[in-house]
Coordinates of C-alpha atoms in Angstrom, one line a residue:
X783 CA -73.0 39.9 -44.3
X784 CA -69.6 38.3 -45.7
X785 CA -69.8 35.4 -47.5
X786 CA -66.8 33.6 -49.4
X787 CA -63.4 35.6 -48.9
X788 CA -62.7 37.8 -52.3
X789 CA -59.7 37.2 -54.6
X790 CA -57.1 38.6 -51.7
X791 CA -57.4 40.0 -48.7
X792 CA -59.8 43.8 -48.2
X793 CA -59.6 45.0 -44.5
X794 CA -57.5 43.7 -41.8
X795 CA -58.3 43.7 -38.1
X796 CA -55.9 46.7 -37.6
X797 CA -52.3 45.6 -37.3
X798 CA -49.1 47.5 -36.9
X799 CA -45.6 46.6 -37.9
X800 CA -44.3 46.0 -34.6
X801 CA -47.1 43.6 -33.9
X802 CA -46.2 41.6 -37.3
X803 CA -42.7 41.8 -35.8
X804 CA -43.3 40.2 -32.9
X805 CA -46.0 37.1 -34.4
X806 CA -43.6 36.4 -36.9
X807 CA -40.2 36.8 -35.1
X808 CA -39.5 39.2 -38.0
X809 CA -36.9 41.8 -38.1
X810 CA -37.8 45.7 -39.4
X811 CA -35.7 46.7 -41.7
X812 CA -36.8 49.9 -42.8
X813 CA -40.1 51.9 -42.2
X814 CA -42.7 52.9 -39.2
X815 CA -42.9 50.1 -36.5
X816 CA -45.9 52.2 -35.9
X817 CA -47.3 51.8 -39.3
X818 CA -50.8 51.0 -39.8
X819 CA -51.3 47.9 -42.0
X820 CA -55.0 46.9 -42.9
X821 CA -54.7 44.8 -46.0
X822 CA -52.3 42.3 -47.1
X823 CA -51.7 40.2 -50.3
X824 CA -49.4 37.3 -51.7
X825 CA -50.2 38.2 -55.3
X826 CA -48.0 41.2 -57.2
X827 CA -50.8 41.0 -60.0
X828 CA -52.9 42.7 -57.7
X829 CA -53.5 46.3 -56.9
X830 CA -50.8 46.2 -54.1
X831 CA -51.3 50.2 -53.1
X832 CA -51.8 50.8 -49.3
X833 CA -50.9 46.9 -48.8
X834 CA -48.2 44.0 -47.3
X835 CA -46.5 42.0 -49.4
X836 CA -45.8 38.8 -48.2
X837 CA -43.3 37.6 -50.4
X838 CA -44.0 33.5 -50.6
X839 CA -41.8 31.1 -51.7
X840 CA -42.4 27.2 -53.4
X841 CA -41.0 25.1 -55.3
X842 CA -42.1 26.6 -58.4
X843 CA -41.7 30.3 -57.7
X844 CA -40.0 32.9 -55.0
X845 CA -42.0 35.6 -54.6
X846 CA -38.6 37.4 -52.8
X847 CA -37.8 37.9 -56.9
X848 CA -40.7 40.4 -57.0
X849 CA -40.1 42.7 -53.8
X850 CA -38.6 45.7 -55.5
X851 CA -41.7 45.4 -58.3
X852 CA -44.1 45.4 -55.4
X853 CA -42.7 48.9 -53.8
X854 CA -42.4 50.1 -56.5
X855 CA -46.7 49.4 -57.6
X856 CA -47.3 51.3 -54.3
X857 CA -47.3 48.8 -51.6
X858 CA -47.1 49.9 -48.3
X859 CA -44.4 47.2 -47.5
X860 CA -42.8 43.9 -47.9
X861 CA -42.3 41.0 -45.6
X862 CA -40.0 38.6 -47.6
X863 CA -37.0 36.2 -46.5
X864 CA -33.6 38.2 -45.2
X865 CA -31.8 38.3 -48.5
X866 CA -35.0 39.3 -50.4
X867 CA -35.7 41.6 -47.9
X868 CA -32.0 42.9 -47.4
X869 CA -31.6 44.0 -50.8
X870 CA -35.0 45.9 -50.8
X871 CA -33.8 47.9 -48.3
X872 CA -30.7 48.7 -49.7
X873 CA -32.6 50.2 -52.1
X874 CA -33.2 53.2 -50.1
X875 CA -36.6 52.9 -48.8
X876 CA -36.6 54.2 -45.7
X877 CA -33.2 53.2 -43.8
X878 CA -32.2 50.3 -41.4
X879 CA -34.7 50.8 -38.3
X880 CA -33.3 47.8 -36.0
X881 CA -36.1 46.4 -35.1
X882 CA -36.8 42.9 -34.4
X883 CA -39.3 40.3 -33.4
X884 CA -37.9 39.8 -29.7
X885 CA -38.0 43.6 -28.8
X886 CA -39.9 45.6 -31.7
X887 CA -40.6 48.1 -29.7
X888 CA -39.9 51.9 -31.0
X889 CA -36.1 51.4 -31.9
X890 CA -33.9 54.2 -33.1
X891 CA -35.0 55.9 -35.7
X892 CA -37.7 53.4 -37.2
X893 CA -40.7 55.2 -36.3
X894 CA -39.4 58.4 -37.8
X895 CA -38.7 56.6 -41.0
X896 CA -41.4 57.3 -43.8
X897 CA -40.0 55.1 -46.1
X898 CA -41.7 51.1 -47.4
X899 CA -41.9 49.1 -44.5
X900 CA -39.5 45.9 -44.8
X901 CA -39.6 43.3 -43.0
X902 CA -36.9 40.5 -42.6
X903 CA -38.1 36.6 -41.9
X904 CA -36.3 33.5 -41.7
X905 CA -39.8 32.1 -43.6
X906 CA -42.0 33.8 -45.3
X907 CA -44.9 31.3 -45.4
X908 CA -44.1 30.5 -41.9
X909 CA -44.9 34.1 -41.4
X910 CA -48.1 34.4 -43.1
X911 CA -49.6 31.8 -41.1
X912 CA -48.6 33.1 -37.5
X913 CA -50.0 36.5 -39.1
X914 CA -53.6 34.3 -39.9
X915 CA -53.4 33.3 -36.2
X916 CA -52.6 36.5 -34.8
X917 CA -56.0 38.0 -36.8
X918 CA -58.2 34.9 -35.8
X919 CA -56.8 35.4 -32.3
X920 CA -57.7 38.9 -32.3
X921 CA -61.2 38.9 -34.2
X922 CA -62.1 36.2 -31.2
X923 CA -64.2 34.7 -34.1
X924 CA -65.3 31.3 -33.5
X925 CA -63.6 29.1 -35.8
X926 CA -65.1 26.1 -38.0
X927 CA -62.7 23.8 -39.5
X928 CA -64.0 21.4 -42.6
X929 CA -62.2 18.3 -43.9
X930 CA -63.0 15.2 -45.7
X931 CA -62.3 12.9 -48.1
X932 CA -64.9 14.9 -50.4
X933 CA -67.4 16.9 -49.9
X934 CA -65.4 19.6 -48.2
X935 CA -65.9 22.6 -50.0
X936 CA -70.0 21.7 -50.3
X937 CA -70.8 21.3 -46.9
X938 CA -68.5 24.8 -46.3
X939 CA -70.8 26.7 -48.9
X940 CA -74.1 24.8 -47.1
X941 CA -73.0 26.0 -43.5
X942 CA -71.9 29.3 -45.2
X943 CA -75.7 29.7 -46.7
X944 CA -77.0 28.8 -42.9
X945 CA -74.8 31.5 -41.3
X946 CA -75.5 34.0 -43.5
X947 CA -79.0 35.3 -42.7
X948 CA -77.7 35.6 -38.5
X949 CA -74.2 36.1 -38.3
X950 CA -71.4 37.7 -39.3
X951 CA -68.9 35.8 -41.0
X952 CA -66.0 34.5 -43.4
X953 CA -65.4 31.6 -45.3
X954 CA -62.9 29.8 -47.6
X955 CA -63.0 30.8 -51.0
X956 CA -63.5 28.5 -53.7
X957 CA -61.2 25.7 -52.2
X958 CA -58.5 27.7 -50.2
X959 CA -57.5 24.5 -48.2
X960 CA -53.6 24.5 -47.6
X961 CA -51.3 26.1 -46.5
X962 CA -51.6 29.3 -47.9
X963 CA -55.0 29.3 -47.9
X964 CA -55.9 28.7 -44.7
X965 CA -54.1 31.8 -43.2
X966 CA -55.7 33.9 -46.2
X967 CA -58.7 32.7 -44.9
X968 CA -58.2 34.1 -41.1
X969 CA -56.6 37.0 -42.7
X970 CA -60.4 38.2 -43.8
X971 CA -61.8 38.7 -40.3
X972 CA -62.8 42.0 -38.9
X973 CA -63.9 43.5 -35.9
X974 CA -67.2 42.3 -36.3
X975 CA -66.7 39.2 -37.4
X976 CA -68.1 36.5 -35.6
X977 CA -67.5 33.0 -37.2
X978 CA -64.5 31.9 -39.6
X979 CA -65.2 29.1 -41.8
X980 CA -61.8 27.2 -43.2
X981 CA -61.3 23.7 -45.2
X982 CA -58.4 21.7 -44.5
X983 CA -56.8 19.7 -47.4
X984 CA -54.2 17.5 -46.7
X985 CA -52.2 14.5 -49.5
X986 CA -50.7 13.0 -46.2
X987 CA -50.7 12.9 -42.4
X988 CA -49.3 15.6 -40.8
X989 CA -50.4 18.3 -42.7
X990 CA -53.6 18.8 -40.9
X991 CA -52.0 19.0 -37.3
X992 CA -49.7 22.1 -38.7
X993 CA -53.5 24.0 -40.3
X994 CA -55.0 23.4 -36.5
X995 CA -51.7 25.1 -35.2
X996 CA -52.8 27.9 -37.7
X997 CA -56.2 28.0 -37.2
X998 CA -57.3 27.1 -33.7
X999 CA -60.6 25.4 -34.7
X1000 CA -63.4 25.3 -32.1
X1001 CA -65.8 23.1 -34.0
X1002 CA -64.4 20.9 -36.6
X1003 CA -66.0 18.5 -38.8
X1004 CA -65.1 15.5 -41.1
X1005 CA -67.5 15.0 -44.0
X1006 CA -66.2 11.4 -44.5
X1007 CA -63.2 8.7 -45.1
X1008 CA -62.3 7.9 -49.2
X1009 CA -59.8 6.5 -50.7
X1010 CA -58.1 10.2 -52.0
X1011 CA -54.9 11.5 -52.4
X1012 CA -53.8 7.2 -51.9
X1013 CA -50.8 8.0 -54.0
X1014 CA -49.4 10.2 -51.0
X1015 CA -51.6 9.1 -48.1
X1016 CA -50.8 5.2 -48.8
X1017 CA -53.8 3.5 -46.8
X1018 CA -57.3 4.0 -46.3
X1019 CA -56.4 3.9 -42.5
X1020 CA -53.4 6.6 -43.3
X1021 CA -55.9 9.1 -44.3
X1022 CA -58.7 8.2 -41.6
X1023 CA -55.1 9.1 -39.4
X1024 CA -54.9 12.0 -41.3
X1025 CA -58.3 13.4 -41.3
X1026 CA -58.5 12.5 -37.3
X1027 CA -56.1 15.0 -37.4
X1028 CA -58.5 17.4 -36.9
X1029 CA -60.1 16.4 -33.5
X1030 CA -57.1 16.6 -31.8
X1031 CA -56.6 19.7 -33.2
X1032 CA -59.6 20.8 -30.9
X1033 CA -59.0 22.1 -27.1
X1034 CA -60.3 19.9 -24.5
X1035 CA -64.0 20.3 -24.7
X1036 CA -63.6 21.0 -28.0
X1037 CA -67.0 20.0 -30.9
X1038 CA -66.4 17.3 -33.3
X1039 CA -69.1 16.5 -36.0
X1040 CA -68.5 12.9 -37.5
X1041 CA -70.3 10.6 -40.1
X1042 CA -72.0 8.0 -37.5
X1043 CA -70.5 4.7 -37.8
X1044 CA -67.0 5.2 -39.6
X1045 CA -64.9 2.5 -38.2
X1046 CA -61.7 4.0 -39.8
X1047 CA -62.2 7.1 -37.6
X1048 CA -62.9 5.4 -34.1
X1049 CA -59.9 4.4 -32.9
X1050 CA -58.3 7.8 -33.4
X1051 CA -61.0 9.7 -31.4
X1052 CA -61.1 7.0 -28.6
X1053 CA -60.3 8.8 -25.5
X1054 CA -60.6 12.3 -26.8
X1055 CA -62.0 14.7 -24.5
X1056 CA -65.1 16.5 -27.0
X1057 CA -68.5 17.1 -27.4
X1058 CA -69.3 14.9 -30.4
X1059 CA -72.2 14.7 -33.0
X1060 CA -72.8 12.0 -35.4
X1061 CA -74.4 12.4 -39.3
X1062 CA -75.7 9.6 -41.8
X1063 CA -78.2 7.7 -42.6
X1064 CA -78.6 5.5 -39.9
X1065 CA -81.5 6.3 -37.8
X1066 CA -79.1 6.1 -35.0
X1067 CA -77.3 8.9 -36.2
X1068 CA -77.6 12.2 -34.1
X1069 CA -78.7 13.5 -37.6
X1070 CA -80.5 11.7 -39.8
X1071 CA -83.1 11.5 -42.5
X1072 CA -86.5 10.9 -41.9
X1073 CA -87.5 11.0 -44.8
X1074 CA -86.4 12.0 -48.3
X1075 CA -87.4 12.0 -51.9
X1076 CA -86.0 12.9 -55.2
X1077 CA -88.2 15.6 -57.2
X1078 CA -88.7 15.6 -61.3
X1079 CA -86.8 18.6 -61.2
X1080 CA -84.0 17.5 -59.7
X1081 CA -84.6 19.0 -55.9
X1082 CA -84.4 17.1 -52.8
X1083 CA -87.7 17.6 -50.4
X1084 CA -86.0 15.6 -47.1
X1085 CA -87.4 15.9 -43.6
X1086 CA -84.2 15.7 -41.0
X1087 CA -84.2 15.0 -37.3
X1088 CA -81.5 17.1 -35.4
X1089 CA -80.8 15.5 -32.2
X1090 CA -84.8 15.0 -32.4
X1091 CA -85.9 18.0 -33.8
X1092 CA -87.0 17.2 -37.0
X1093 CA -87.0 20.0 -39.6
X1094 CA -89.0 19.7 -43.5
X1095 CA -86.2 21.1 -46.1
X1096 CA -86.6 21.5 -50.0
X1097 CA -82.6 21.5 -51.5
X1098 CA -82.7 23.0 -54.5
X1099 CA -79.6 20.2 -55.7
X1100 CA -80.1 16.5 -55.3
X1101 CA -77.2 14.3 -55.6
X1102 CA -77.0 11.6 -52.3
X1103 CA -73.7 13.0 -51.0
X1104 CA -74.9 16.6 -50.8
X1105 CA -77.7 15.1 -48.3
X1106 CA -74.7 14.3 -46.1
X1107 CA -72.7 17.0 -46.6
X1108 CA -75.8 19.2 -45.7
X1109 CA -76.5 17.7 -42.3
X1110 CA -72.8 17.9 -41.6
X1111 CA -73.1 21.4 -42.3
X1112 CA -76.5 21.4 -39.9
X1113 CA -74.1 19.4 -37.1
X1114 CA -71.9 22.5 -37.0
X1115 CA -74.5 25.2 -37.3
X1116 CA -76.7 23.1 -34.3
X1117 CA -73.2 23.3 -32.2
X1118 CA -73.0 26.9 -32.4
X1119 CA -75.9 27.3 -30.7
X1120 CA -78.2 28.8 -33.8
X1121 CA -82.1 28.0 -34.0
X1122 CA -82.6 24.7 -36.0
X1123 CA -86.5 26.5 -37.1
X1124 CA -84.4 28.9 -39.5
X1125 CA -82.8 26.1 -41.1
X1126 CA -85.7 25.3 -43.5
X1127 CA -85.4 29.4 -45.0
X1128 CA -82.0 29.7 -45.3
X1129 CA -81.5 26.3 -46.8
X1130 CA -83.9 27.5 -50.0
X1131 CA -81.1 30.3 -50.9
X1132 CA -77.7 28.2 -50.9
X1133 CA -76.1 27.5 -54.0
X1134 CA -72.8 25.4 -54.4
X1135 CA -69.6 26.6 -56.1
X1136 CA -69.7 25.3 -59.7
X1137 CA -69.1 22.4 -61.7
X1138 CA -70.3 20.1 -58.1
X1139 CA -73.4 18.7 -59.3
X1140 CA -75.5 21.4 -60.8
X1141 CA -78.0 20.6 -62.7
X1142 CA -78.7 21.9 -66.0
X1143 CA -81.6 21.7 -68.6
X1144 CA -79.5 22.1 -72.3
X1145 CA -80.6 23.4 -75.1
X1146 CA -80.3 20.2 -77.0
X1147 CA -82.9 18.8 -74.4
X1148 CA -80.7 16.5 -72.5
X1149 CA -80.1 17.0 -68.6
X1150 CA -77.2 17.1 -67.6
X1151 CA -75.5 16.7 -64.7
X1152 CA -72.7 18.9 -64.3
X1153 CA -69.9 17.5 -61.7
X1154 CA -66.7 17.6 -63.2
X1155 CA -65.2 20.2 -60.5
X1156 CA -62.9 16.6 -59.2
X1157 CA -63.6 12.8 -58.5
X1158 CA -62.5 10.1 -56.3
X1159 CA -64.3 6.4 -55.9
X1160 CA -66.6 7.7 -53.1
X1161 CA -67.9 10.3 -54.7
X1162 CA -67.8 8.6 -58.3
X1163 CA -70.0 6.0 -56.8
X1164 CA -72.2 8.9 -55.5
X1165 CA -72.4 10.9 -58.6
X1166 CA -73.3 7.5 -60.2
X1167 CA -76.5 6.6 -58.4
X1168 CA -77.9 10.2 -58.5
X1169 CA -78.0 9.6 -62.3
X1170 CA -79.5 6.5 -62.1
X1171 CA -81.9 7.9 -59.9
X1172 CA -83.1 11.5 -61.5
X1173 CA -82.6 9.3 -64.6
X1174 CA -85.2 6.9 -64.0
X1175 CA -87.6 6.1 -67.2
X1176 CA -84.9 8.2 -69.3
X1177 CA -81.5 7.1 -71.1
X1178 CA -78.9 7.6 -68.7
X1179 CA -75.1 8.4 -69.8
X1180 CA -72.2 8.1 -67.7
X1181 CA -69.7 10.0 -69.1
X1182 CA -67.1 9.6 -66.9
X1183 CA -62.5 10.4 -66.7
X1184 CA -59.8 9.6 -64.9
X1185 CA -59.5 9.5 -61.2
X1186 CA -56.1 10.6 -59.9
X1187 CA -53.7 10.1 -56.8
X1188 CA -55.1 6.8 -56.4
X1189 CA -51.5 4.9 -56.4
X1190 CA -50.9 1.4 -57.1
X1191 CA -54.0 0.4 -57.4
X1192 CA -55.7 2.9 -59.6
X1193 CA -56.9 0.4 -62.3
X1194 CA -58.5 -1.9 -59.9
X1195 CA -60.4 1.3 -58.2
X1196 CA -61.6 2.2 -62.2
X1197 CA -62.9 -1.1 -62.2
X1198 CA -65.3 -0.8 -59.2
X1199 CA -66.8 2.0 -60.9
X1200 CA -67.4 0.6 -64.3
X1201 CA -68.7 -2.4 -62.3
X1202 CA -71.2 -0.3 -60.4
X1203 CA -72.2 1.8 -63.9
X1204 CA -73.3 -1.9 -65.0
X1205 CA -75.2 -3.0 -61.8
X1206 CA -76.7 0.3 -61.9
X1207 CA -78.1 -0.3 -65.4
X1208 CA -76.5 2.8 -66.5
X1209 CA -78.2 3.0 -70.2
X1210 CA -74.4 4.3 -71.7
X1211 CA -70.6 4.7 -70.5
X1212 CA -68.5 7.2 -72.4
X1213 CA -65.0 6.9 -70.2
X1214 CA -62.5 9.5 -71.0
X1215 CA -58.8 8.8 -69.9
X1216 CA -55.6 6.6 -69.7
X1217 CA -56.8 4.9 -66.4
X1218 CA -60.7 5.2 -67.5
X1219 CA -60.4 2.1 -69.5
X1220 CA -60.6 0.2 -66.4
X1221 CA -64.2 1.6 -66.5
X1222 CA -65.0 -0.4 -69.6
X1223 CA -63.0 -3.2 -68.1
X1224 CA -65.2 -3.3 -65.2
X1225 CA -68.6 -2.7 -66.9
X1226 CA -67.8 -6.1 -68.9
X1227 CA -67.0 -7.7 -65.9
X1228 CA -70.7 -6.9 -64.6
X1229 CA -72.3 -7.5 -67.8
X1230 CA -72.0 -4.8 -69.9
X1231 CA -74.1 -1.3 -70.1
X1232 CA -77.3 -1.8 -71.5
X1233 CA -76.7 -0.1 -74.7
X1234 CA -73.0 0.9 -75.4
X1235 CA -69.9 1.6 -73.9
X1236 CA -67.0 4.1 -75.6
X1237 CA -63.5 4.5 -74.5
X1238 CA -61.9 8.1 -75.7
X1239 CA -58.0 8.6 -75.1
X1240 CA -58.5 12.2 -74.2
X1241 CA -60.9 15.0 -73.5
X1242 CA -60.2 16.4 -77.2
X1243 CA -61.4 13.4 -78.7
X1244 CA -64.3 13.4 -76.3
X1245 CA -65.4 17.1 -77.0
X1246 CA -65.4 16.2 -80.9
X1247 CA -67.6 13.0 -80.7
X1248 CA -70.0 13.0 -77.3
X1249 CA -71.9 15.7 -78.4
X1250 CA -73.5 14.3 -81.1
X1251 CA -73.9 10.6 -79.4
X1252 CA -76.4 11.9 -77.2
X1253 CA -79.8 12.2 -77.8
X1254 CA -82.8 14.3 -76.8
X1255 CA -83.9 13.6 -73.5
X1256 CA -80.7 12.0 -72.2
X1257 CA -79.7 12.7 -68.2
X1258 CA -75.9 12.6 -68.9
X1259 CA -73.5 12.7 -65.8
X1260 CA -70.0 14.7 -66.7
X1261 CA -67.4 13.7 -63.8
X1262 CA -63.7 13.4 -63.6
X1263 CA -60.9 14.3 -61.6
X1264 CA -59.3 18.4 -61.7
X1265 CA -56.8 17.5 -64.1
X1266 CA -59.0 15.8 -66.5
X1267 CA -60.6 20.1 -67.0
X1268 CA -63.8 18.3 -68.3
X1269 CA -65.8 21.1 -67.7
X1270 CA -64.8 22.0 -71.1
X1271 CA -67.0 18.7 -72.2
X1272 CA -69.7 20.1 -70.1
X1273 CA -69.6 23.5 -72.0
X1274 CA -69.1 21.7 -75.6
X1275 CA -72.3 20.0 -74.5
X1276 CA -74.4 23.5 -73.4
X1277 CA -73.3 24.8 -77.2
X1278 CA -74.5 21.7 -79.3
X1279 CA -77.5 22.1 -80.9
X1280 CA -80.9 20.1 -80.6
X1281 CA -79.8 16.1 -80.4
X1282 CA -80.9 13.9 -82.1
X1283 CA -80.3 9.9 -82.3
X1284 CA -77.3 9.2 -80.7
X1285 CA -74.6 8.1 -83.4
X1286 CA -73.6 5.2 -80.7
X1287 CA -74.8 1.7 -82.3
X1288 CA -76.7 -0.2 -79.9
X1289 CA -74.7 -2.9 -78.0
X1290 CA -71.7 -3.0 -76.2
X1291 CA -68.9 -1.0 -78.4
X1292 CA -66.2 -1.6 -75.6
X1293 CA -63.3 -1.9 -78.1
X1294 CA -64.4 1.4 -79.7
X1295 CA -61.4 3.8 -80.3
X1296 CA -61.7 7.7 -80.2
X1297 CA -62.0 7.5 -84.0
X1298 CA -65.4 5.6 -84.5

């Protein structure tokens, strides 16, 4: 079975150059159009021998600079933009072969040449996405296309744990969601594969439209509508634009698995010609929950109903958005056709990427809730009631950073959070950040916590104090957006000793600095 895609790419459907000439409008410049090419990579810090180089350029980087480094580790060839590729081939591997996109076929020459292949492009990225397609195209794979607000990368690993006891398959690694990523992603199909899984990012509209040209979903599905990536997106209703994206990147007839109710999402699937399925916890809902129950040990027992099939499942992870993100992922299994009865196995056997809501029993005796992996209000909110919930009858700690790429009004959003800590009665808030202090802003606002609230600058002033605030026993939720990298908190936290009394005074300490 394949599960996530590795690092970079292993076995290609079989290509030639002449066929990456004529999906990519490319021009060979030196080599065998008859060349055999089964592996390709972006990255020159791999083992390049036997494989493509596609040379990619952004704004950071031009990967044309490393051509010459790439023949010369052993890659079979390059594809890189003309002037990149122009100078490679002056370099005297293999001669000028004359053979282009519009009519690749032998040309004079070029298939006698055992030289590097080189191939000319007018756009290099451009290229490695019509060379995704081709693949896709070719493996006739069924293809499953992800994207949300949050929860994208979850309910990928969740259907990726259903598909893998039946079917051949490949999925996203870790969160290959752009534009590079997504054609990496097709670029791991093989003969035998039968279903690609890909998530699709997006900061603004439009960029979700261009990944559908790439990957020709089948099935897609939209985990939910949050305000994420607002500093690009501008509006709510620009990202539920955005994320719509996706259903009209289906074919007539195309499936479509939505959350049930989102009003931001109908008007852009009105009139679109697909089989839909709703998710949520509405009992009108085409999936919904029965019943479900939090365990002492931080599983989920849930009993779903699947279009009214109802199925008994035992998650071995617990927080309320994973619920949703799991019967998304049942939505898209149920669509292609797979027997809802296996469900209840294969669900015992999936495990999430890291740092999205594990749970972990510390040495020191508190729980702790790891899910520091990224963070936006929907999710925050989410994060925040599983706490209070597992927590129950325990102390409870927020411990809580900045959310990013929420624009203008960031502060405001920082504020809802710290206001739902307090209405929660989240024990203690530890917020960690320049725009966290909204957090203790917003906890006042609702009352306070009920024993203390601490404001840190930065996560190096937070690694040197929170350990030894906590006490045995605690549940302690660690959550923050990427940039924030508090998973280095988390692993300060699984090297402290045994706790003991918190240092924290009782009381609200909002106007605590990070050197109390």
């Amino acid at each position: 079975m394949s599960g996530a895609i590795p690092t970079q790419v292993e076995e290609l459907i079989k290509l030639t150059a002449k066929d990456i000439c004529e999906a990519c409008a490319g021009e060979l410049l030196a080599g065998s159009s008859l060349a055999a090419i089964e592996a390709i990579s972006t990255d020159t810090r791999d083992d390049l021998a036997g494989k493509l180089f596609i040379a990619l350029r952004g704004e950071n980087f031009d990967g044309g600079e490393f051509v010459e480094e790439a023949i010369a580790g052993g890659a079979l060839g390059i594809v890189a933009e003309r002037p990149a590729a122009v100078r490679a081939a002056a370099g005297g591997n293999g001669g000028h072969g004359g053979i282009s996109g519009s009519g690749a076929s032998e040309g004079i020459g070029a298939s006698e040449s055992t030289g590097a292949i080189i191939i000319a492009v007018d756009d290099s990225g451009g290229a490695l996405k019509k060379i995704g397609s081709l693949v896709a195209a070719r493996s006739g794979a069924t293809v499953v296309a992800i994207t949300g607000s949050t929860g994208k990368t979850s309910t990928k690993d969740m259907l990726s744990g259903l598909l893998a006891p039946r079917l051949e398959f490949v999925a996203s690694r870790a969160s290959f969601n752009n534009e590079v990523g997504v054609p990496l992603t097709l670029l791991e199909a093989g003969e035998g594969t039968e279903v690609i899984v890909v998530e699709m990012g997006m900061q603004a509209p439009g960029e979700i439209t261009e990944l559908c040209q790439v990957a020709a979903p089948d099935i897609a599905v939209i985990t939910n509508i949050g305000p994420a990536h607002l500093e690009y997106a501008g509006s709510l209703e620009n990202i539920a634009r955005g994320k719509a994206e996706i259903a009209r990147g289906l074919s007539p007839g195309g499936m479509l698995v939505v959350p049930y109710g989102e009003p931001l999402l109908e008007p852009h699937l009105a009139g679109l010609d697909l089989q839909k399925t709703t998710f949520g916890f509405d009992p009108l809902a085409d999936i919904h929950p029965v019943f479900h129950e939090h365990m002492e040990d931080g599983s989920l027992h849930a009993v779903i109903s699947c279009r009214g099939q109802e199925i008994e499942l035992w998650f071995n992870f617990a927080p309320h958005h994973h619920l949703l993100n799991m019967m998304a992922a049942i939505g898209a299994y149920d669509m292609l056709g797979l027997p809802l009865e296996e469900v209840p196995a294969a669900v015992e056997s999936i495990h999430l990427s890291g740092l999205r809501g594990e749970l972990m029993m510390l040495p020191s005796g508190v729980t702790l809730l790891n899910d520091c992996y990224n963070a936006n209000p929907l999710s925050m909110r989410s994060s925040l009631d599983y706490l209070a919930s597992v927590g129950t009858g325990r102390r409870t700690v927020a411990i809580i950073g900045d959310m990013g790429e929420l624009g203008g009004d960031s502060r405001e959003y920082h504020r809802e959070i710290g206001r739902r800590v307090a209405e929660l009665g989240i024990d203690c808030l530890f917020a960690i950040g320049q725009e966290a202090i909204g957090y203790i802003e917003g906890a006042r606002q609702a009352g306070g916590c009920r024993e203390c609230c601490f404001h840190f600058e930065d996560r190096k002033a937070a690694i040197e104090a929170v350990p030894g605030m906590l006490r045995q026993s605690d549940v302690a939720l660690v959550k923050a957006s990427r940039f924030m990298k508090l998973e280095e908190l988390s692993e300060a936290l699984a090297d402290s000793g045994p706790a003991g009394r918190a240092n924290a005074e009782a009381g609200d300490s909002s106007d605590t600095n990070t050197e109390r």
